[in-house]
PDB file of C-alpha atoms in Angstrom:
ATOM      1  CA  UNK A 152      34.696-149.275-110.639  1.00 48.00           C
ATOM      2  CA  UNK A 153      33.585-145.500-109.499  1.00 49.00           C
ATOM      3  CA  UNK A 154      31.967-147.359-106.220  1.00 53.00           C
ATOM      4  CA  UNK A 155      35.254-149.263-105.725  1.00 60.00           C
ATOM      5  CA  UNK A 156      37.480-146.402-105.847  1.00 63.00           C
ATOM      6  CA  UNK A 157      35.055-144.143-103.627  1.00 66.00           C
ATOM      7  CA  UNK A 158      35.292-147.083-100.822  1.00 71.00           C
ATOM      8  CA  UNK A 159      39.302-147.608-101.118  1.00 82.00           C
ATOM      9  CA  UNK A 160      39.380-143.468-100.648  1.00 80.00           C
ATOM     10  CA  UNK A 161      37.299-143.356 -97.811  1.00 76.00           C
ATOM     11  CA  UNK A 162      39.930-145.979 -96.228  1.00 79.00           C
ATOM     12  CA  UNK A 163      42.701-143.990 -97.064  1.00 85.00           C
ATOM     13  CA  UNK A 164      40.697-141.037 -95.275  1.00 81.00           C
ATOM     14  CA  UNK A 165      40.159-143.024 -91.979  1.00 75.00           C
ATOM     15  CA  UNK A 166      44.019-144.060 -92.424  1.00 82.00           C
ATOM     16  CA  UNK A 167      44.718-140.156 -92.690  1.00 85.00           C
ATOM     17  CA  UNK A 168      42.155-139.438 -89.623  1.00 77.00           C
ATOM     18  CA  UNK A 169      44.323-142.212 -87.630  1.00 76.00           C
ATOM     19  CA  UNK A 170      47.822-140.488 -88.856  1.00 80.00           C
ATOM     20  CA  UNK A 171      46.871-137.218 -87.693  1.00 78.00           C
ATOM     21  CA  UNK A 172      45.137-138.352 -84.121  1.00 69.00           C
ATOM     22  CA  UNK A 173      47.957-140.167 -82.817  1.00 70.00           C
ATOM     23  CA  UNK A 174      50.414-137.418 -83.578  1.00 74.00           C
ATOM     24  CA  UNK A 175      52.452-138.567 -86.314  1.00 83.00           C
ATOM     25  CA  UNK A 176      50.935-135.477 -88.464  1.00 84.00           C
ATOM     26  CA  UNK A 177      50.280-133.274 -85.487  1.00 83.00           C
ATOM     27  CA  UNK A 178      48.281-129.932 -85.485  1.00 81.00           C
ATOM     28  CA  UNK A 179      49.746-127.459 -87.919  1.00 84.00           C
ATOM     29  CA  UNK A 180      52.345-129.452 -89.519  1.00 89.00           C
ATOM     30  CA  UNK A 181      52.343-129.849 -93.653  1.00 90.00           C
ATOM     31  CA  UNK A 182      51.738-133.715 -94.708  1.00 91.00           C
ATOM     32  CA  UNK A 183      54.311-135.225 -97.306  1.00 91.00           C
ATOM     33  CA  UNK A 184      53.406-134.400-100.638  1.00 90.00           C
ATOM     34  CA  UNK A 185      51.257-136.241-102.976  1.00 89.00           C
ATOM     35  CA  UNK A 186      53.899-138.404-104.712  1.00 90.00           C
ATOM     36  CA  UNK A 187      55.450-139.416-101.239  1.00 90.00           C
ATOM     37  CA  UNK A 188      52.013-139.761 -99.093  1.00 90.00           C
ATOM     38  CA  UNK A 189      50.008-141.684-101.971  1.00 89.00           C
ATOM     39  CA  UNK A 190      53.512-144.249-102.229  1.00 89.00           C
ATOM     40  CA  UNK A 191      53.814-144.798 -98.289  1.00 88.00           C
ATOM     41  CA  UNK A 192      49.485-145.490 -98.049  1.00 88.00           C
ATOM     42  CA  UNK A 193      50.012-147.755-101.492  1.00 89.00           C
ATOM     43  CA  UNK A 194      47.195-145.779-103.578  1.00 89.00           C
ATOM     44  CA  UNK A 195      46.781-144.105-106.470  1.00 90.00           C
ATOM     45  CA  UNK A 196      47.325-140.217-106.578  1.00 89.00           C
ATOM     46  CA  UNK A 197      43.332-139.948-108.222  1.00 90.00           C
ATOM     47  CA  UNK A 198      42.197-141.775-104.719  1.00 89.00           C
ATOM     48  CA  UNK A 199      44.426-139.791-102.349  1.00 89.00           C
ATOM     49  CA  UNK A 200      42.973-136.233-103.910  1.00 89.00           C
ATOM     50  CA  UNK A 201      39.944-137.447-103.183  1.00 88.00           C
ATOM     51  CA  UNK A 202      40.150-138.673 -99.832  1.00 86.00           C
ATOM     52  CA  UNK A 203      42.238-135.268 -98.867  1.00 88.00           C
ATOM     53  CA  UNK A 204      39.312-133.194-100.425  1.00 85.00           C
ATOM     54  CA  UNK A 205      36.920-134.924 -98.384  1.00 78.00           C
ATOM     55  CA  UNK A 206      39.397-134.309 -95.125  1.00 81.00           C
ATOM     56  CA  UNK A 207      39.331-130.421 -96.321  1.00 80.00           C
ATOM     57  CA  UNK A 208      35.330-130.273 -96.261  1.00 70.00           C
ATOM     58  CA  UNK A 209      35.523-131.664 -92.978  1.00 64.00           C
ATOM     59  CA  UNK A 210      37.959-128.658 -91.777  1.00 69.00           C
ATOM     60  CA  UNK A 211      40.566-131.460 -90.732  1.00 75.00           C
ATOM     61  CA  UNK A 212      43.454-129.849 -93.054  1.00 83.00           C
ATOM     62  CA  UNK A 213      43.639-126.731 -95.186  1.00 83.00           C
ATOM     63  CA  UNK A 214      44.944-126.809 -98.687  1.00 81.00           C
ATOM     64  CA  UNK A 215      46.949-124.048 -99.626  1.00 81.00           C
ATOM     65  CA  UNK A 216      47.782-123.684-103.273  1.00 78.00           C
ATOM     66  CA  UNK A 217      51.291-122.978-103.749  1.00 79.00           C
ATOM     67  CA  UNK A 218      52.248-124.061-100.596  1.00 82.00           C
ATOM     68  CA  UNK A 219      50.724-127.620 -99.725  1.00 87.00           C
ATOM     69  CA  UNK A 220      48.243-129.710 -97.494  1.00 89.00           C
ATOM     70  CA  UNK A 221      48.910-128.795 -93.641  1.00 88.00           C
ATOM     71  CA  UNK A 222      46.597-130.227 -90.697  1.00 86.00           C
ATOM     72  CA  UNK A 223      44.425-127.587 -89.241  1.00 78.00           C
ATOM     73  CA  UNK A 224      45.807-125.907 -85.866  1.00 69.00           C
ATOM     74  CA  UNK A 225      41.731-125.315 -85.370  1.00 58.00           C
ATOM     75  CA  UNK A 226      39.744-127.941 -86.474  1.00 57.00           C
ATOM     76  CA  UNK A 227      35.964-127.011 -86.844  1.00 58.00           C
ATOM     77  CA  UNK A 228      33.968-127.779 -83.578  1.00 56.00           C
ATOM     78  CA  UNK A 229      30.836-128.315 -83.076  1.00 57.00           C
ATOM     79  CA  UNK A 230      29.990-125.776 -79.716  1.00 53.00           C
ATOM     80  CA  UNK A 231      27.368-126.248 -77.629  1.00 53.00           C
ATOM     81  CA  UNK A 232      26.623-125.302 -73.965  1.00 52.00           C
ATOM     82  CA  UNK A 233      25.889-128.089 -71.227  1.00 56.00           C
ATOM     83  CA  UNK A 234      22.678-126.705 -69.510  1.00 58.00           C
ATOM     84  CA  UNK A 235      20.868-127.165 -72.722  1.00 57.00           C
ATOM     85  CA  UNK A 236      19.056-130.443 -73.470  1.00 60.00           C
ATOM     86  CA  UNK A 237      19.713-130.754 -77.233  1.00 64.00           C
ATOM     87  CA  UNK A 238      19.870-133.427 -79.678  1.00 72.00           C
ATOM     88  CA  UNK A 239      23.209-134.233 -81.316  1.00 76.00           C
ATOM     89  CA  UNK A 240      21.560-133.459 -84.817  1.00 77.00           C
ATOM     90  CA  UNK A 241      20.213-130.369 -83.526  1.00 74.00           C
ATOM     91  CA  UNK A 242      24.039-129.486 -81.649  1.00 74.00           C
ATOM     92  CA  UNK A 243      25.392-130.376 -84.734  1.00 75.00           C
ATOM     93  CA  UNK A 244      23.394-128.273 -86.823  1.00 75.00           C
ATOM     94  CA  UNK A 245      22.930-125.444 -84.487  1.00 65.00           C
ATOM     95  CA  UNK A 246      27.292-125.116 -84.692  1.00 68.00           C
ATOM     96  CA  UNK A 247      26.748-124.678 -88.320  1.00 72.00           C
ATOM     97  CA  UNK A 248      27.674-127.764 -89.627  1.00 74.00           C
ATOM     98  CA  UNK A 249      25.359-130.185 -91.768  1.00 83.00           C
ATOM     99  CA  UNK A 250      23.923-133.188 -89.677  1.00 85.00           C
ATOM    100  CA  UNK A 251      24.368-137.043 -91.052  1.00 88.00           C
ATOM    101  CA  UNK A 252      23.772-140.326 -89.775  1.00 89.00           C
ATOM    102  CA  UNK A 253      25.681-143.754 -90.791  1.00 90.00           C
ATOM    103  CA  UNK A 254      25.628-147.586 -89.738  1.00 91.00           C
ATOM    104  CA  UNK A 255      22.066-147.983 -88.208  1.00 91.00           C
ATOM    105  CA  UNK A 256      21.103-151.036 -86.124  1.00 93.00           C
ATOM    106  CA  UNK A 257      17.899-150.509 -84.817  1.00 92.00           C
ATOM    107  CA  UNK A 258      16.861-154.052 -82.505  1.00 94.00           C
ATOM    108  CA  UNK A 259      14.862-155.278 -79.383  1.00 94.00           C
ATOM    109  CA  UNK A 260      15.891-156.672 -76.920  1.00 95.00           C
ATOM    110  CA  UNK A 261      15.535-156.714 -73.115  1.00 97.00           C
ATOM    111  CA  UNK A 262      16.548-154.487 -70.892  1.00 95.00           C
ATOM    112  CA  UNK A 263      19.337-155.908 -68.813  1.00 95.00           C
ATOM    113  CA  UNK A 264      19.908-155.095 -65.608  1.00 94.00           C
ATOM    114  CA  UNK A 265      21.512-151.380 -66.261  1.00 93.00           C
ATOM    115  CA  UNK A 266      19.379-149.815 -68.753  1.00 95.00           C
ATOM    116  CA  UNK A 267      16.342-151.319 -66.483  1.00 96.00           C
ATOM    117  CA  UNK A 268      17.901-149.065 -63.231  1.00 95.00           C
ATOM    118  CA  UNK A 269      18.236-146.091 -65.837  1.00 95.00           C
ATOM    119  CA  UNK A 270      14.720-146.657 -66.966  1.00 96.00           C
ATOM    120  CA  UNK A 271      12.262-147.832 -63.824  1.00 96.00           C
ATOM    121  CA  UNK A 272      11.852-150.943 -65.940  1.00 96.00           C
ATOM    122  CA  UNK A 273      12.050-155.028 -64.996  1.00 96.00           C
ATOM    123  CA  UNK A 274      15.577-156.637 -66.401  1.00 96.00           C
ATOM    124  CA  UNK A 275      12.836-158.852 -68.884  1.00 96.00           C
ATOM    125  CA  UNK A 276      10.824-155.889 -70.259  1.00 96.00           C
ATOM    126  CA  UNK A 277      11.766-154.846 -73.881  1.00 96.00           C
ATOM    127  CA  UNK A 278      13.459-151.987 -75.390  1.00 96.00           C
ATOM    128  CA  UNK A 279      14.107-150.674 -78.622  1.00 93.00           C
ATOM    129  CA  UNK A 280      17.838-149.977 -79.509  1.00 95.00           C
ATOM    130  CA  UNK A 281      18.969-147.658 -81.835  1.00 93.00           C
ATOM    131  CA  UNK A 282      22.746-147.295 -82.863  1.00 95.00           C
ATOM    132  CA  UNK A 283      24.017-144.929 -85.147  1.00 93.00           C
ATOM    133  CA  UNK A 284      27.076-142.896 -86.107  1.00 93.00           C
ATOM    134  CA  UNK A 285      26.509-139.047 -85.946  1.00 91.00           C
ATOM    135  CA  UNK A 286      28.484-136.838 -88.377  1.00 89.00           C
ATOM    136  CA  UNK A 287      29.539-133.531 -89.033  1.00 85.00           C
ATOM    137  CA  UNK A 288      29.901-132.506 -92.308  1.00 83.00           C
ATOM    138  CA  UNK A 289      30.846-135.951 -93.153  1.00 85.00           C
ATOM    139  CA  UNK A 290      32.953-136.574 -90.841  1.00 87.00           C
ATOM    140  CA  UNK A 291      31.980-139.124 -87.579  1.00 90.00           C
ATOM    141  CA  UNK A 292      32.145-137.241 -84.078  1.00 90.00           C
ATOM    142  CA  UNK A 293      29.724-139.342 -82.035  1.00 91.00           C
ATOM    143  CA  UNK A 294      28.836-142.940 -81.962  1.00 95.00           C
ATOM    144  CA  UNK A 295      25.131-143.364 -79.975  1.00 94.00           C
ATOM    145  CA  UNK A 296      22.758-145.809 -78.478  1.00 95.00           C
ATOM    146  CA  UNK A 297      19.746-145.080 -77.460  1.00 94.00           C
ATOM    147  CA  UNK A 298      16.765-146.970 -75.115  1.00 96.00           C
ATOM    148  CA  UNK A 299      13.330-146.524 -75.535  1.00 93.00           C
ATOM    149  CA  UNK A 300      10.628-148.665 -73.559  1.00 94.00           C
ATOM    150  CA  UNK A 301       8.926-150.582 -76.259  1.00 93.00           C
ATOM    151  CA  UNK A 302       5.634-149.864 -74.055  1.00 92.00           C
ATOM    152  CA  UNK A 303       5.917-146.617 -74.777  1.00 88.00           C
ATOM    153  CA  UNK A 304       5.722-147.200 -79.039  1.00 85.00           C
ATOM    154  CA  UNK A 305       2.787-149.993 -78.803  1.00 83.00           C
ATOM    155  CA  UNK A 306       0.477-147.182 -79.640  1.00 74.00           C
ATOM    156  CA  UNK A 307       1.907-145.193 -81.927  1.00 74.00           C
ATOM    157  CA  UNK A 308       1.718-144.873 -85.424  1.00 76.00           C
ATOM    158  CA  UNK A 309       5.862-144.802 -87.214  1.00 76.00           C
ATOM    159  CA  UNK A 310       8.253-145.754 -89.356  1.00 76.00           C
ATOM    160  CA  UNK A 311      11.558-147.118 -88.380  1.00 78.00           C
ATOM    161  CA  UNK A 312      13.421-144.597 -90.004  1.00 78.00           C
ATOM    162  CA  UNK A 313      11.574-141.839 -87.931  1.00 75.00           C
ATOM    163  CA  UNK A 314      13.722-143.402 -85.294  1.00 75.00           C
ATOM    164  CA  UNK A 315      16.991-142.164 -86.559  1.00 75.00           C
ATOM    165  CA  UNK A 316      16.642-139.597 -89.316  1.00 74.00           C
ATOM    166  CA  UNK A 317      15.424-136.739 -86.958  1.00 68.00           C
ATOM    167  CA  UNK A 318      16.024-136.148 -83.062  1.00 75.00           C
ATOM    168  CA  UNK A 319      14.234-138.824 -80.638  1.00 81.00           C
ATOM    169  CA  UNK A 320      13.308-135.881 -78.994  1.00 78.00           C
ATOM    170  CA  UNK A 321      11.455-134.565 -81.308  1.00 76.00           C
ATOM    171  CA  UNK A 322       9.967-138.268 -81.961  1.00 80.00           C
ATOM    172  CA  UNK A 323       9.017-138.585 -78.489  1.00 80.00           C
ATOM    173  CA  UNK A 324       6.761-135.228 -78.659  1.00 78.00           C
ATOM    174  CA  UNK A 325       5.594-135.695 -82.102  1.00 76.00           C
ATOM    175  CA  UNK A 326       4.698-139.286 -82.113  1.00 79.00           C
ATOM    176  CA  UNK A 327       4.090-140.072 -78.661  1.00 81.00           C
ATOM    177  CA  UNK A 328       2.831-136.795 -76.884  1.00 81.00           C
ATOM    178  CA  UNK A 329       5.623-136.872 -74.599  1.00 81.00           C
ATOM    179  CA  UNK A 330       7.802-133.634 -73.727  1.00 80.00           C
ATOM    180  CA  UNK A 331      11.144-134.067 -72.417  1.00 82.00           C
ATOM    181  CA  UNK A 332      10.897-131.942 -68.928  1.00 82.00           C
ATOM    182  CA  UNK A 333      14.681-132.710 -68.337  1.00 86.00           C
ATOM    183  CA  UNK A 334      17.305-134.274 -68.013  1.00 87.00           C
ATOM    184  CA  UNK A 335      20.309-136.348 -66.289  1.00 90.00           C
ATOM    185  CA  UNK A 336      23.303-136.666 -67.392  1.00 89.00           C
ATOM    186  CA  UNK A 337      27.179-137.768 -66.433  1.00 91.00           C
ATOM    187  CA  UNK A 338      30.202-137.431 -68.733  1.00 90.00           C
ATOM    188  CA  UNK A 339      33.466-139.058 -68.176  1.00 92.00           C
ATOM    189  CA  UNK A 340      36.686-139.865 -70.833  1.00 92.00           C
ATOM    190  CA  UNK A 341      37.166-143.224 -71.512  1.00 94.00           C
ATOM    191  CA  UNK A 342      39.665-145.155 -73.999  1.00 94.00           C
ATOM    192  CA  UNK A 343      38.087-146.250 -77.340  1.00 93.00           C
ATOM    193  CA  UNK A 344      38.123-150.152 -77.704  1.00 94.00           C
ATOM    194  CA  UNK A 345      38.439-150.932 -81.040  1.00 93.00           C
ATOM    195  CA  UNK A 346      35.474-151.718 -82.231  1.00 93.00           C
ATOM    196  CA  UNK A 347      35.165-147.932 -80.735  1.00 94.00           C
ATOM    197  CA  UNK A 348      37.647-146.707 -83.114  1.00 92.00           C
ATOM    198  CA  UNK A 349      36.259-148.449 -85.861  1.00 91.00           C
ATOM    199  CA  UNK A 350      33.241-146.735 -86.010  1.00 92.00           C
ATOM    200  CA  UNK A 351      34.972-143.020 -85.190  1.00 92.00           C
ATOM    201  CA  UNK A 352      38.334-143.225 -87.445  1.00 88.00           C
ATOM    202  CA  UNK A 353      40.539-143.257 -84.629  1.00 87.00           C
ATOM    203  CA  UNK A 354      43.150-145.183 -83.252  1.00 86.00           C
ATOM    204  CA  UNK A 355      42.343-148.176 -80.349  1.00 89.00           C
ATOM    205  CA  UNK A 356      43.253-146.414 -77.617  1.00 90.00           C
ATOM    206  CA  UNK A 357      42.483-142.425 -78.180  1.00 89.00           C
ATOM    207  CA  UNK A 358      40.352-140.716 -75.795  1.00 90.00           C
ATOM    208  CA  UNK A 359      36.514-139.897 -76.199  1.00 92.00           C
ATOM    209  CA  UNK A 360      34.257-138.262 -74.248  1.00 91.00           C
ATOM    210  CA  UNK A 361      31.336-140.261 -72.679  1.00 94.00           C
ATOM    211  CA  UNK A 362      28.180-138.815 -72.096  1.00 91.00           C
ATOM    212  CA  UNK A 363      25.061-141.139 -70.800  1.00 94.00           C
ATOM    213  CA  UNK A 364      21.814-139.611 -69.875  1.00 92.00           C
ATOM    214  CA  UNK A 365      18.204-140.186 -69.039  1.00 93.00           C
ATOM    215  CA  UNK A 366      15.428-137.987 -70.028  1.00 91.00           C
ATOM    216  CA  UNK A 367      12.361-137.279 -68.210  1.00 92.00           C
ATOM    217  CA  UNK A 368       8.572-136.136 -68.523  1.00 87.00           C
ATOM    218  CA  UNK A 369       7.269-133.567 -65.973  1.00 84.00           C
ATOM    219  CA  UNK A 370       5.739-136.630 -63.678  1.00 89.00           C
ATOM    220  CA  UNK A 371       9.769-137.757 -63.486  1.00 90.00           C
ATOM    221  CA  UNK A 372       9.129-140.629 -65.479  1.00 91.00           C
ATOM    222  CA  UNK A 373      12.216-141.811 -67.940  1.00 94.00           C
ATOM    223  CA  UNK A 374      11.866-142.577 -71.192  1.00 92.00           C
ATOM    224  CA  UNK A 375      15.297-142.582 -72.702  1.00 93.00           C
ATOM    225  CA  UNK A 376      18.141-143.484 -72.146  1.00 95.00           C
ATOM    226  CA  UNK A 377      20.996-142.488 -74.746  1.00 94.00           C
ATOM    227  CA  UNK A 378      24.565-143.625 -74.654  1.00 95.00           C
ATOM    228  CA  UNK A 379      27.190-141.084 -76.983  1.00 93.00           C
ATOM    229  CA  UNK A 380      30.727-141.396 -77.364  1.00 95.00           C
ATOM    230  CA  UNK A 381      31.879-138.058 -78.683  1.00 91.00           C
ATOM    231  CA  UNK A 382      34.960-137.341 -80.473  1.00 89.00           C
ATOM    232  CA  UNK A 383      37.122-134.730 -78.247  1.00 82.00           C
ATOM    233  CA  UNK A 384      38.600-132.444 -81.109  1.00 77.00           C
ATOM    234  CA  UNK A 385      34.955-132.510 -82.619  1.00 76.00           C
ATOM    235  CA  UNK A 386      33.197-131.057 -79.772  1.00 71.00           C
ATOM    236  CA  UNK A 387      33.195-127.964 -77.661  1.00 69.00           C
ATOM    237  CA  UNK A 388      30.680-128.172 -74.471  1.00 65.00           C
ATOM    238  CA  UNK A 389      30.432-124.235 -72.542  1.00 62.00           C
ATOM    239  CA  UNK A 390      29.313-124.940 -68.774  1.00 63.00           C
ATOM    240  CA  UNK A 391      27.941-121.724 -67.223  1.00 58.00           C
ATOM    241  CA  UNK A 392      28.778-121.994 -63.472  1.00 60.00           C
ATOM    242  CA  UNK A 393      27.477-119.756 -60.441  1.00 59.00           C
ATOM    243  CA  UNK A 394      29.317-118.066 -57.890  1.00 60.00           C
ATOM    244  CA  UNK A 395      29.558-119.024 -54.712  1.00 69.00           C
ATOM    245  CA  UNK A 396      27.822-116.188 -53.104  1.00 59.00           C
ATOM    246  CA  UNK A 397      25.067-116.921 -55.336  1.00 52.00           C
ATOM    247  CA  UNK A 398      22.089-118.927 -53.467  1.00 49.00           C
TER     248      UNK A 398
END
């Protein structure tokens, strides 16, 4: 019963996420009171507090007693600066804000002709795919996939959850004796498909930042190659930029 009324509220929360993304409760504005909003998403008033607490924690809307529930001008962002090579767990907790992880798939496969360019490897060799939802404080801001060589993790010694619980950076050092020298990466916005949406609480259709990158050793060799598609209001990147009288 408890389990069944926790999963019906974290629906109505993803419904609430999708209200206030596509505008209908924009930025600052109060949301209908609890009588109205719990008739017009056909739930009980018990799951709608609960889903709207769980929107507070996440700094979506503020609760003011008194006064009512209004959507937060500000929303909490998780701030991070674009010449640094960090993990998203390590972003995300560096801004703050308490790391999570939901709806692993962790497979092998082969590498297909684009992760093979990104990786020096043959279209047949293997690679290990991990897919995850990150979160912040509960709430989902990135949706990942990551490529590792399977080469690379004949040798060592893990467990499958090492593969997802901490930073693959950190993996790759740890486990493998490989440090990440640096990095390549491209961002663009794309549209979220709806499995895309899905996965992030937003509507088919909203924007998302796209970031794909390819980390190297020191002898330029890659071995990773992560997909993220980060949700905009979530994330703020800083990109220090030189002058141009500076060599």
């Amino acid at each position: 019963m408890l389990r069944g009324r926790r999963a019906l509220a974290s629906q109505v929360r993803q419904r609430l996420r999708i209200l206030i993304s596509t505008g209908l409760y924009p930025p600052g504005s109060r949301l209908p009171n609890e009588e109205e909003l719990s008739e017009t998403l056909g739930v009980s008033r018990t799951t709608l507090r609960e889903a709207l607490q769980a929107l507070a924690e996440e700094g979506l809307i503020l609760r003011r007693h008194g006064h009512g529930t209004f959507v937060n001008q500000h929303p909490q962002q998780v701030q991070g600066s674009l010449d640094r090579n960090l993990d998203i767990s390590e972003l995300i907790r560096a801004s703050g804000h308490l790391p999570g992880t939901r709806d692993v798939v962790i497979q092998t496969m082969p590498a297909g002709s684009e992760v093979a360019i990104r990786l020096s490897l043959a279209p047949t060799d293997e690679v290990m795919v991990i897919e995850r939802v990150r979160l912040a404080d509960q709430r989902p801001v990135v949706f990942s996939i990551d490529f590792l060589p399977t080469a690379l993790l004949k040798a060592a010694s893990y467990e499958l959850t090492d593969l997802y619980r901490n930073s693959l950076s950190e993996f790759l050092v740890q486990r493998l004796g490989l440090t990440i020298h640096h990095a390549l990466a491209r961002l663009r916005p794309v549209l979220a498909e709806v499995w895309l949406a899905q996965k992030l609480g937003l509507s088919p259709g909203a924007p998302v930042l796209y970031i794909e990158q390819v980390d190297y050793t020191l002898e330029q060799r890659p071995v990773l190659f992560s997909q993220g598609y980060h949700v905009p209001d979530a994330f703020e990147f800083v990109l220090y930029r030189r002058g141009p009288g500076e060599s």
